[in-house]
PDB file of C-alpha atoms in Angstrom:
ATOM      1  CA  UNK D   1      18.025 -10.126   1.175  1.00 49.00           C
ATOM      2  CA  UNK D   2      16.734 -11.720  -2.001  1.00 51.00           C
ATOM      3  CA  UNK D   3      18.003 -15.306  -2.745  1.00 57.00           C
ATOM      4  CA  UNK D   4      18.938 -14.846  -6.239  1.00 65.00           C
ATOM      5  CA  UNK D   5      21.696 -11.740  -5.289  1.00 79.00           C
ATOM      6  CA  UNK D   6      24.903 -12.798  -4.731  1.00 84.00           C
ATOM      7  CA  UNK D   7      26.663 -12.617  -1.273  1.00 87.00           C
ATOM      8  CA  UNK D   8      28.541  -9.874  -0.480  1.00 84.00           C
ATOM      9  CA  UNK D   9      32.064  -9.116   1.552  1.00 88.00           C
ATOM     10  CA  UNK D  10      30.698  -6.598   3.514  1.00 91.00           C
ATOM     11  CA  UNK D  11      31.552  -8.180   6.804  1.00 92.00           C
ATOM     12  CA  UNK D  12      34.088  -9.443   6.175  1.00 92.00           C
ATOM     13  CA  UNK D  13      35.663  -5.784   5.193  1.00 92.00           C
ATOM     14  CA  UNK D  14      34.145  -4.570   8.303  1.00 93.00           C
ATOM     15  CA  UNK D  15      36.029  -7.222  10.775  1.00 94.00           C
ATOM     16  CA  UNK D  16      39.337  -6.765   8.492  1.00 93.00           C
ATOM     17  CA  UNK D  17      38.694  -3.037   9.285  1.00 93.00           C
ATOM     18  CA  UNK D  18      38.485  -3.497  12.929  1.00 94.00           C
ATOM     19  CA  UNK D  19      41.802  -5.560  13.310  1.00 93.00           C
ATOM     20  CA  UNK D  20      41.344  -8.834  12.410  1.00 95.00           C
ATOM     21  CA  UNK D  21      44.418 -10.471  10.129  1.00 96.00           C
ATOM     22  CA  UNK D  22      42.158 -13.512   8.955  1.00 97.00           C
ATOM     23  CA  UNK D  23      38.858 -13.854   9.211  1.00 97.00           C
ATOM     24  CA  UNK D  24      37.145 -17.461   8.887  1.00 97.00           C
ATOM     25  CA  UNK D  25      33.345 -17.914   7.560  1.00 96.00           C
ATOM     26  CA  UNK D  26      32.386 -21.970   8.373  1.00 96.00           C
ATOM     27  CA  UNK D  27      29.451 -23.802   7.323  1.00 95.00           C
ATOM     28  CA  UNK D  28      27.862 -27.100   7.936  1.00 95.00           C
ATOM     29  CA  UNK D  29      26.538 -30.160   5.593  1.00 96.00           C
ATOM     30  CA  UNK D  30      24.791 -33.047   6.495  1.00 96.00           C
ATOM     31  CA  UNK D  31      23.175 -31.795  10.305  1.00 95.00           C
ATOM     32  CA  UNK D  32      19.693 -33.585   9.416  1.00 94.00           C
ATOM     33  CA  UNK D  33      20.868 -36.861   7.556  1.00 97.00           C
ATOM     34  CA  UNK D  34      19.863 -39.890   8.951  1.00 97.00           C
ATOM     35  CA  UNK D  35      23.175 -41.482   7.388  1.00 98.00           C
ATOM     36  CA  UNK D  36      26.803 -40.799   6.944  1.00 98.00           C
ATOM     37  CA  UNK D  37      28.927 -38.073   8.423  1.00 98.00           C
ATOM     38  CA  UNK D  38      28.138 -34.245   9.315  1.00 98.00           C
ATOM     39  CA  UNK D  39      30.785 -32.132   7.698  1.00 98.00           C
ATOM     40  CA  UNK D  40      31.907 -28.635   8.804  1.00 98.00           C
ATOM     41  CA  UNK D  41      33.504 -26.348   5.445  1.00 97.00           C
ATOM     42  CA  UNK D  42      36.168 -23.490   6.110  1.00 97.00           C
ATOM     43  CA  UNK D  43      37.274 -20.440   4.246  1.00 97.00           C
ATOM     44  CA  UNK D  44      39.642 -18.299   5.147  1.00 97.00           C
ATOM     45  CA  UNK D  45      39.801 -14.228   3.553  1.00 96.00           C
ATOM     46  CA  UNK D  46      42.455 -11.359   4.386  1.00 96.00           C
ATOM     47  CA  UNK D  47      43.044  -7.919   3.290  1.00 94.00           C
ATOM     48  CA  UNK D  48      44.348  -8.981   0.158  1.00 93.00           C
ATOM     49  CA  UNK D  49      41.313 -11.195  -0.778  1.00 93.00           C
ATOM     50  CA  UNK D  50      39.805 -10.224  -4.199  1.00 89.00           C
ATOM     51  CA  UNK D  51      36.353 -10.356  -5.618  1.00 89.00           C
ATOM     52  CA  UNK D  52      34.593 -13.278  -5.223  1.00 89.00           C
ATOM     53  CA  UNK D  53      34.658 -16.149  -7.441  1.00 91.00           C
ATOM     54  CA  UNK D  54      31.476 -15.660  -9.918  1.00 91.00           C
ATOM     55  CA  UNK D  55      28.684 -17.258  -9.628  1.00 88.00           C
ATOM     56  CA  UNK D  56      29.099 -17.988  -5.773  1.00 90.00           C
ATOM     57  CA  UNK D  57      26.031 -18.474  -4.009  1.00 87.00           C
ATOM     58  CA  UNK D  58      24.780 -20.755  -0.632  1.00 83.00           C
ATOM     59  CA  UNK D  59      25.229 -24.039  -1.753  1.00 87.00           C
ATOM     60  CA  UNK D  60      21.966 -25.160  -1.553  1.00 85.00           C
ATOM     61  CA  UNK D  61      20.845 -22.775  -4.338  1.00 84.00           C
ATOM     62  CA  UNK D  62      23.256 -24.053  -6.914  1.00 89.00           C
ATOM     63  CA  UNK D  63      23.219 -27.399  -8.817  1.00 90.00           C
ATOM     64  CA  UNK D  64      25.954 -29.837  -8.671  1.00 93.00           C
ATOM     65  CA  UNK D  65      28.037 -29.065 -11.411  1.00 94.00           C
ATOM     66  CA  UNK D  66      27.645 -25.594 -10.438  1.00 94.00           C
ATOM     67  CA  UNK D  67      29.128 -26.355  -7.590  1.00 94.00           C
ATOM     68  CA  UNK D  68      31.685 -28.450  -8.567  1.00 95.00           C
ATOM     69  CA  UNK D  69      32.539 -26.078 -10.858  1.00 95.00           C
ATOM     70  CA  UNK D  70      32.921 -23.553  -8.131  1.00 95.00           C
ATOM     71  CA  UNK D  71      35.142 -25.395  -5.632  1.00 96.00           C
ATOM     72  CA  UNK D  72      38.405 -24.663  -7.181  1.00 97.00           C
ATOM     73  CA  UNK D  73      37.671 -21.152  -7.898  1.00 96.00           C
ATOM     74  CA  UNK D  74      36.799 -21.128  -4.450  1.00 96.00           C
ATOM     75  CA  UNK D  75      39.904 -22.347  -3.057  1.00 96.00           C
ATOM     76  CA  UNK D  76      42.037 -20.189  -4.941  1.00 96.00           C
ATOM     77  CA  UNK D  77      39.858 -17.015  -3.656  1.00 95.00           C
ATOM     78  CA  UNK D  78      40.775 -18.057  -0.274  1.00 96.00           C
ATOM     79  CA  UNK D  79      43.697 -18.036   1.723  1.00 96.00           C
ATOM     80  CA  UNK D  80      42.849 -21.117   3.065  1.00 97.00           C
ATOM     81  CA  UNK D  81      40.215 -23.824   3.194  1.00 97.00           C
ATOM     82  CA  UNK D  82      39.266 -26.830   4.448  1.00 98.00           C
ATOM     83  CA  UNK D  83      36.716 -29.318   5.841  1.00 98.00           C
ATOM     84  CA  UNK D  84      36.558 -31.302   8.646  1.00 97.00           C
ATOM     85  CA  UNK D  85      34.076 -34.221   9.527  1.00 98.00           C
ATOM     86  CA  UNK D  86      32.616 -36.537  12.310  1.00 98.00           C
ATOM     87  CA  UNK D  87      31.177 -39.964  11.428  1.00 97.00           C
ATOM     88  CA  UNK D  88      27.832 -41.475  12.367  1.00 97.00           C
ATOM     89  CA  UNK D  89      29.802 -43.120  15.325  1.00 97.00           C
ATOM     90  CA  UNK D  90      30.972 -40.009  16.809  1.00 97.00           C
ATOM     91  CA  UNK D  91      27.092 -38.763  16.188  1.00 97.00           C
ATOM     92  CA  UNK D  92      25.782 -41.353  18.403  1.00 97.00           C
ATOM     93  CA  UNK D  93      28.737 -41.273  21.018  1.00 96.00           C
ATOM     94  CA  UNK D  94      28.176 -37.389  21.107  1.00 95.00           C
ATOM     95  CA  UNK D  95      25.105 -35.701  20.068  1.00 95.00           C
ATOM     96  CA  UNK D  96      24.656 -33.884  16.666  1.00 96.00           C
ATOM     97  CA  UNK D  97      25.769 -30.477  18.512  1.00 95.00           C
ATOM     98  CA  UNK D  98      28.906 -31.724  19.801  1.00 95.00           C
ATOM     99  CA  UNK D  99      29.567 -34.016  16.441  1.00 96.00           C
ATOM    100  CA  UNK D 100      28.842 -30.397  14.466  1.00 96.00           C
ATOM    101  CA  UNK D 101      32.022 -28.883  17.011  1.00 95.00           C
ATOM    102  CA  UNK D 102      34.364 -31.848  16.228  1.00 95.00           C
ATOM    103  CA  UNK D 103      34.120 -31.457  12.603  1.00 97.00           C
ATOM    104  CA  UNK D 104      34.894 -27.807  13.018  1.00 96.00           C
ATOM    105  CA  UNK D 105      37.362 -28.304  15.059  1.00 95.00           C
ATOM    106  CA  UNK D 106      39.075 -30.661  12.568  1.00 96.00           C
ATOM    107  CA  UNK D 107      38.537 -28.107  10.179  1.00 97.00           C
ATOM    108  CA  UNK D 108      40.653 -25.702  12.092  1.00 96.00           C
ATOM    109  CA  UNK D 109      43.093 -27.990  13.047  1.00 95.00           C
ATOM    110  CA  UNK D 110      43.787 -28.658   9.411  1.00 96.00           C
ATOM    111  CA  UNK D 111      44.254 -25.156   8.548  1.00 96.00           C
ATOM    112  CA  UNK D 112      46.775 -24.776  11.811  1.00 95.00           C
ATOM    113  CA  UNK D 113      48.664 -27.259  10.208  1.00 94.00           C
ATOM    114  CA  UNK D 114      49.357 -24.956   7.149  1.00 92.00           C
ATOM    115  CA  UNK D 115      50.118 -22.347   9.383  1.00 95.00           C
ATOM    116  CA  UNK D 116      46.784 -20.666   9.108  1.00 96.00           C
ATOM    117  CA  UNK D 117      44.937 -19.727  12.836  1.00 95.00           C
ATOM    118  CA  UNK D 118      41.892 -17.013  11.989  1.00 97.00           C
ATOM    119  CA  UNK D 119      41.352 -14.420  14.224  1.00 96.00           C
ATOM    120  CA  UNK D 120      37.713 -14.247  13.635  1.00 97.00           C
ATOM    121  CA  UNK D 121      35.286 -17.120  12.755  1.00 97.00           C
ATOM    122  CA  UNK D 122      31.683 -16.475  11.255  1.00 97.00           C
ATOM    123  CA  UNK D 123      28.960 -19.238  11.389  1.00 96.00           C
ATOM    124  CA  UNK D 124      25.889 -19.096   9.283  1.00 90.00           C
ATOM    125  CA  UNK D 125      22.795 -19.236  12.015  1.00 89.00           C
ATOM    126  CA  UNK D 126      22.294 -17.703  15.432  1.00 91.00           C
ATOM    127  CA  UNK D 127      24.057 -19.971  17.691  1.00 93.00           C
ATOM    128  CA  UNK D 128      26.844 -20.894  18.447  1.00 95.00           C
ATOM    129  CA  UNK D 129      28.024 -24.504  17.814  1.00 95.00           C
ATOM    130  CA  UNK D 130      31.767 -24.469  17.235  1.00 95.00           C
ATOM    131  CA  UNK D 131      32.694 -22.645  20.937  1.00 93.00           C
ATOM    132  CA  UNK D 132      33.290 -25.668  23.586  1.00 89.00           C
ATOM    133  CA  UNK D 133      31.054 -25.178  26.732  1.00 84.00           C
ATOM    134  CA  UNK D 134      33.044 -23.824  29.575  1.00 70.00           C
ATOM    135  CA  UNK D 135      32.745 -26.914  31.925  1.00 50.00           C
ATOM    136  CA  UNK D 136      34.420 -29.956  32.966  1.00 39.00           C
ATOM    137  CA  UNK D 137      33.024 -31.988  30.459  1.00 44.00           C
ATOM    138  CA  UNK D 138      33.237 -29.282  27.433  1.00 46.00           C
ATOM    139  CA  UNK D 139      36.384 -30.755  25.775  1.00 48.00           C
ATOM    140  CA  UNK D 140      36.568 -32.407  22.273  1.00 49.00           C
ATOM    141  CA  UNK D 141      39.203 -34.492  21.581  1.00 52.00           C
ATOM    142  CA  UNK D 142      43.188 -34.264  23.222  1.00 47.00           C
ATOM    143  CA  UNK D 143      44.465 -35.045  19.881  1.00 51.00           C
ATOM    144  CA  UNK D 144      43.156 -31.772  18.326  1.00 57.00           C
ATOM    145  CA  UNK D 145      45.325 -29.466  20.036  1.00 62.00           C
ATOM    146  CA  UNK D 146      43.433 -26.194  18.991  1.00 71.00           C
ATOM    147  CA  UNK D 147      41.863 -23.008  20.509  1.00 81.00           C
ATOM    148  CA  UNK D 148      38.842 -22.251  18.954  1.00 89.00           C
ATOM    149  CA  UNK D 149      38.888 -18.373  17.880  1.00 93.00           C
ATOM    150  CA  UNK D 150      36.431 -16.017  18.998  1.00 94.00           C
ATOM    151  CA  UNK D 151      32.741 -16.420  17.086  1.00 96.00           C
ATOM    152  CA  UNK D 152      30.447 -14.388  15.374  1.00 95.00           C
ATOM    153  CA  UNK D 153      26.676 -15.660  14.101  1.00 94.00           C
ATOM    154  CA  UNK D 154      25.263 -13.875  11.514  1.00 92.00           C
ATOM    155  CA  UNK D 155      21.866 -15.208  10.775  1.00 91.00           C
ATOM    156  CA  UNK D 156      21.620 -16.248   6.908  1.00 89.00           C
ATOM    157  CA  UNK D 157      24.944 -16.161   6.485  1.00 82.00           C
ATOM    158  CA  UNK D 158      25.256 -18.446   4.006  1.00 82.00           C
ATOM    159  CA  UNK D 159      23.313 -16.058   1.529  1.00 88.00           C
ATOM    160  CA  UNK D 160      24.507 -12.629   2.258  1.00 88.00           C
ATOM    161  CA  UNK D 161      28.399 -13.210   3.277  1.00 93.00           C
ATOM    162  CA  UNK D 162      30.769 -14.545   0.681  1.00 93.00           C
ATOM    163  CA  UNK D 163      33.491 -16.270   2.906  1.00 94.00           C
ATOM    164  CA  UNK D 164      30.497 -18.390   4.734  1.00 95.00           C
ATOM    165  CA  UNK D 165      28.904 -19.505   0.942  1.00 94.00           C
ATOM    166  CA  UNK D 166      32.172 -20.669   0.017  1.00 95.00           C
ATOM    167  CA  UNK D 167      32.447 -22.768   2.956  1.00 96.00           C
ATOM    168  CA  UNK D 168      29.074 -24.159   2.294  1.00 95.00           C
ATOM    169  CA  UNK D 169      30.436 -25.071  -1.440  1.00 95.00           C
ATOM    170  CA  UNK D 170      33.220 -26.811  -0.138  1.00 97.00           C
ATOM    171  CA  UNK D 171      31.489 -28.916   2.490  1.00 97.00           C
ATOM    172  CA  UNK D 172      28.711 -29.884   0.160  1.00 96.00           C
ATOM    173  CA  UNK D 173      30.870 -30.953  -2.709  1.00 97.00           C
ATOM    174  CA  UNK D 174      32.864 -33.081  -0.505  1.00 97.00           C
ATOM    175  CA  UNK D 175      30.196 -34.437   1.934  1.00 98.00           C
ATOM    176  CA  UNK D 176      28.024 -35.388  -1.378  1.00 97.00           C
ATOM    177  CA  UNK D 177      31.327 -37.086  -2.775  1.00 97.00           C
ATOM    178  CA  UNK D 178      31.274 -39.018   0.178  1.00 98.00           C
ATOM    179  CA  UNK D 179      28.646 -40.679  -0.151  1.00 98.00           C
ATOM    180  CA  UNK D 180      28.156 -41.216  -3.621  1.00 97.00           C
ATOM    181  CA  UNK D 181      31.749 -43.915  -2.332  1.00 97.00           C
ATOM    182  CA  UNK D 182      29.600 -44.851   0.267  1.00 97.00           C
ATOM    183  CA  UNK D 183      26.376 -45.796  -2.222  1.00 97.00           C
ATOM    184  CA  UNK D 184      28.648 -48.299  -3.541  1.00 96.00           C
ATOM    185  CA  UNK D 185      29.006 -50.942  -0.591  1.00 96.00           C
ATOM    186  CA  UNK D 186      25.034 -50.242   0.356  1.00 97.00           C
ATOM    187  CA  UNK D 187      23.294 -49.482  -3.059  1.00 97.00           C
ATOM    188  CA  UNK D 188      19.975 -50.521  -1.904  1.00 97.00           C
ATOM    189  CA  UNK D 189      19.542 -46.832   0.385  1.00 97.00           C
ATOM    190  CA  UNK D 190      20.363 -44.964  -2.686  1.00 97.00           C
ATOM    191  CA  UNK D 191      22.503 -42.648  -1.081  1.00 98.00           C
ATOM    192  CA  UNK D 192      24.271 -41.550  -4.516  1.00 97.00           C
ATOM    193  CA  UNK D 193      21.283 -39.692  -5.052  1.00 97.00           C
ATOM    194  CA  UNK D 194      19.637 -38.912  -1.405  1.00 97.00           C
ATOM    195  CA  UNK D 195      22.923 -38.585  -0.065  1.00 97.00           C
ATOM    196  CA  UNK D 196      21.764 -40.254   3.371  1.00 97.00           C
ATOM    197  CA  UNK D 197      18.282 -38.342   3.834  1.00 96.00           C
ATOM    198  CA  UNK D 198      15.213 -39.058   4.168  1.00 94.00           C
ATOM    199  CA  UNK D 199      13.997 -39.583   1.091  1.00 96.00           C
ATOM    200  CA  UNK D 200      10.802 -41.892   0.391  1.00 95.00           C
ATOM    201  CA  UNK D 201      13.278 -44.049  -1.189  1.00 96.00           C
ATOM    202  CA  UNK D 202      16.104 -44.302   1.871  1.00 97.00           C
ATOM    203  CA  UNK D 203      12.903 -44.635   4.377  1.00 95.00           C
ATOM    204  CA  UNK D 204      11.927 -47.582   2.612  1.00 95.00           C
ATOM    205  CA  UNK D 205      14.829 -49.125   2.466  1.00 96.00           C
ATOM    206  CA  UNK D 206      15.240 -48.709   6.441  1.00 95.00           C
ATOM    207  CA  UNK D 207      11.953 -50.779   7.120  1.00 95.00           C
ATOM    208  CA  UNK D 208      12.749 -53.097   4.888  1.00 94.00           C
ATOM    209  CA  UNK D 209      16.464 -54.077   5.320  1.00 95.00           C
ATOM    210  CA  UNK D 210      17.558 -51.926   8.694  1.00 95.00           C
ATOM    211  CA  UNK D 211      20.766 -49.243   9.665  1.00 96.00           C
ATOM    212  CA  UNK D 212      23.675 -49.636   8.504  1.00 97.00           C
ATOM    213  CA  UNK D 213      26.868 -49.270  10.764  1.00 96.00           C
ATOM    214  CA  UNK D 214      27.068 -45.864   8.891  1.00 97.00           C
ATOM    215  CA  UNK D 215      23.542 -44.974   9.982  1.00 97.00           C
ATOM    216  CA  UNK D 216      22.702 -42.709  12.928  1.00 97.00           C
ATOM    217  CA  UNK D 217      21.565 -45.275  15.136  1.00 94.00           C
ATOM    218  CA  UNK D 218      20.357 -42.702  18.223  1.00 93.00           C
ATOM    219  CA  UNK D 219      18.137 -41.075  16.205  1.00 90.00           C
ATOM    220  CA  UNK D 220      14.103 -41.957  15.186  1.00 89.00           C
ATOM    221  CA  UNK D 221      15.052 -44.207  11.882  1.00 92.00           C
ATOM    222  CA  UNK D 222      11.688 -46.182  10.773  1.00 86.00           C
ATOM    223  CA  UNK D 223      11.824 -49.565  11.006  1.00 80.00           C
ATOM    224  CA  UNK D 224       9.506 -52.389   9.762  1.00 69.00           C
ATOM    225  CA  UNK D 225       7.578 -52.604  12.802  1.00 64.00           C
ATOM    226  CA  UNK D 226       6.276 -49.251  12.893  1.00 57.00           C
ATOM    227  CA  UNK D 227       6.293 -47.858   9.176  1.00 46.00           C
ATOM    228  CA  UNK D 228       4.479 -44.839   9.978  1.00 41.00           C
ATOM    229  CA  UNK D 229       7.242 -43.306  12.482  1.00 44.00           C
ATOM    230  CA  UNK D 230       8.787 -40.226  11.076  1.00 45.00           C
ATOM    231  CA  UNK D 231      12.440 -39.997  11.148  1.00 43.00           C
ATOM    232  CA  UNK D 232      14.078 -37.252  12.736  1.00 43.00           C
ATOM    233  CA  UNK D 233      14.846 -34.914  10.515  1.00 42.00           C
ATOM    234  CA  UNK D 234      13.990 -31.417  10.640  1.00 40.00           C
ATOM    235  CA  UNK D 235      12.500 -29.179   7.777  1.00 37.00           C
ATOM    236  CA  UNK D 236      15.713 -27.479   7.109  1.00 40.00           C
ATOM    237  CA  UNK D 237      16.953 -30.639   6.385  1.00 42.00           C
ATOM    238  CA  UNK D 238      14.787 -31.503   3.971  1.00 38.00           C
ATOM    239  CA  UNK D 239      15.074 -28.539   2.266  1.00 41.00           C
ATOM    240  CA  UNK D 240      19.013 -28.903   2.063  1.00 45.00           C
ATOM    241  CA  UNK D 241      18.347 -32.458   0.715  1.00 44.00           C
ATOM    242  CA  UNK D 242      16.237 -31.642  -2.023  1.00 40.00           C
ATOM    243  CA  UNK D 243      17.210 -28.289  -3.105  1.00 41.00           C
ATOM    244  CA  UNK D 244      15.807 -26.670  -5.880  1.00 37.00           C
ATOM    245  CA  UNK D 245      18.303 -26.587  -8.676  1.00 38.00           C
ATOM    246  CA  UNK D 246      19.315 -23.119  -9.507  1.00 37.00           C
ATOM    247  CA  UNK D 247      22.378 -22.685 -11.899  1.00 38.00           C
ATOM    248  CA  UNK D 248      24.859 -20.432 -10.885  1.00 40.00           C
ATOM    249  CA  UNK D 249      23.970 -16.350 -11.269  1.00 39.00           C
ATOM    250  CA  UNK D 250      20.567 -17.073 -12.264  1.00 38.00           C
ATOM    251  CA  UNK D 251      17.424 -15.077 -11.167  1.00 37.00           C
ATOM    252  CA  UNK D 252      15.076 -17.480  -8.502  1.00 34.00           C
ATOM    253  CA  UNK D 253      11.739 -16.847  -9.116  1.00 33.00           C
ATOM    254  CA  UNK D 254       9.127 -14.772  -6.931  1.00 34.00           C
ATOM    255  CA  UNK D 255       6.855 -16.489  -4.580  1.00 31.00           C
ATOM    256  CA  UNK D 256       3.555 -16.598  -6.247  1.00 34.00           C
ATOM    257  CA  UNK D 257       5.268 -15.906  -9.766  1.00 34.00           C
TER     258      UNK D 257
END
């Protein structure tokens, strides 16, 4: 599916069609930041959903103020939204995978609260995150009293499935707002503008001054005594960090053009 077309509601018609009351699409910010928290977005659609808002797109194809612009619209498309987040803390304590289900789960348990429990949730990817592991040792937290619905991947789902886009616009906006607060108690990382990647900027700043407490300190971060380390962030990652700004609706151009 070409980049510059907008997402579609295709499946989400098709698991309305089959039975399902509400159907969730969730997406997830800040997996391959070396700072701050990872943040899980939520959208919820029904049979009475319209068209989606224009201009909707995966997040990381839109520039900030188009996606500012877009969270409102968003949230009125939906029946319900919401986004749910786990600090560097729980990172470390946990693992990113687990940290990623936590969020989510807070996501969910937010929209419980309003009285909103989807039938059917759709994650941008292949696997399967958000679904505890069935073992001993596969529970989250006993003060989030929710049962994760059943799960379906769909792999770029964040491009070609409207409810999952608009989850990604949610938990961008708010992840970014984040810390753009948090750039104000540690300028010197310039996470206003990185917003906790690894930027050449951030990376210097680690060898020269150290983690915060709001750093991931489990993972690879470069310090002073070896300034050549990588830190451990994947590709994707950087990609979502730097995205290419691309105003909302317009045309991407062809590779090679």
């Amino acid at each position: 599916m070409p980049v510059n077309r907008a997402p579609t509601r295709q499946l989400e018609r098709e698991l309305l069609d089959s039975g399902h009351r509400l159907v969730a699409g969730m997406d997830e910010v800040g997996r391959g930041a070396l700072a701050g928290p990872v943040s899980v977005g939520v959208c919820l659609v029904d049979a009475s959903t319209g068209r989606l808002p224009r201009g909707l797109r995966d997040s990381k194809l839109l520039t900030a103020p188009a996606r500012e612009a877009l969270c409102e619209p968003v949230r009125r498309w939906s029946v319900g939204s919401a986004v749910g987040h786990a600090g560097p803390d729980e990172i470390d304590a946990l693992g990113i995978i687990a940290a990623l289900r936590l969020a989510g789960t807070r996501a969910l348990v937010t929209l419980a609260g309003q009285g909103l429990v989807p039938d059917v949730v759709v994650l941008d990817g292949i696997h399967d995150w958000l679904t505890p592991p069935d073992d001993l040792f596969g529970g989250l937290d006993p003060e989030l009293p929710v049962l994760v619905p059943p799960v379906r991947t769909q792999v770029k789902g964040d491009l070609r499935c409207a409810v999952i886009a608009g989850a990604s616009v949610l938990a961008k906006c708010e992840r970014d707002g984040i810390m753009v607060g948090l750039a104000e108690e540690h300028p010197a990382y310039g996470w206003e503008a990185n917003k906790g990647y690894s930027a050449p900027g951030h990376l210097a700043a680690l060898r020269e001054l150290g983690p915060t407490e709001l750093h991931r300190r489990s993972w690879r971060l470069p310090t002073a005594q070896e300034p050549a380390r990588e830190a451990a962030v994947t590709e994707a990652a950087v990609r979502e960090a730097t995205p290419v700004p691309v105003p909302a609706g317009a045309a991407l151009p062809r590779p090679g053009a």
